[in-house]
Amino acid sequence: MKEMSVKELYSLEHTRAKKLLESVEYPWQALAKIRDTIIEIGKTLPADRYDQVEEDVWIAKSAQVAPTAYIHGPAIIGEETEVRHCAFIRGSALVGDHCVVGNSTELKNVILFDNVQVPHYNYVGDSVLGYRSHMGAGSITSNVKSDKKLVVVKAGTERIETGLKKFGAMLGDNVEVGCGTVLNPGSVVGRDCIIYPLSMVRGFVRPGSIYKNQNEIVARVD
């Protein structure tokens, strides 16, 4: 389905994962390649702007990383990004420029485009978050189904078999996720959407929508 493609969801000039994402049709097809991509990119980062602090971990000199944060490789922390107190970056995390990874936030196998904010008590796993997307306090991606079956992306009557057991959420550019929201496995949210607080999101949310609940999704009017 075209609306869920990389081209429709993202402006690729805002991520170092551009080459990877250009190589796939749907963003979740990149999840298995994040680890190797980070290592490949890390080796090309300029030494005058990035420190390699340990094996396969590169942190921009302009980034602010709290001494209590934990970063396991492979990982890249972009320029002017802030990693706050007790953030837990478990590995395979490509974090863009001008991002916020907040207190007690956990990241695992993710691409965060530039200017993404996951600032308070978030879990983001096996996910891609587009440019200027924001997850409110306590909102999380649920990346494994309770029955442990492979994730299927659903859009109305259409179904796309992903072949993946672990698949969190794909957020397009400029998505606002309200506090306390759960993005269920296989959630794909189009550009410029607003998700109400305490929502339980499943399937595909079309771009430019306001998601109030599963039965009330309306067009955004600005």
Short mmCIF file of C-alpha atoms in Angstrom, two decimals, residues 49 59-64 78-81:
data_model
loop_
_atom_site.label_atom_id
_atom_site.label_comp_id
_atom_site.label_asym_id
_atom_site.label_seq_id
_atom_site.Cartn_x
_atom_site.Cartn_y
_atom_site.Cartn_z
CA ARG A 49 32.72 16.09 15.38
CA ILE A 59 28.61 10.23 20.21
CA ALA A 60 28.66 13.71 18.72
CA LYS A 61 30.93 16.11 20.59
CA SER A 62 28.03 18.58 20.71
CA ALA A 63 25.64 16.04 22.26
CA GLN A 64 24.78 16.18 25.96
CA GLY A 78 23.69 12.76 16.72
CA GLU A 79 24.75 16.38 17.02
CA GLU A 80 23.08 18.66 19.57
CA THR A 81 21.10 15.68 20.91
#
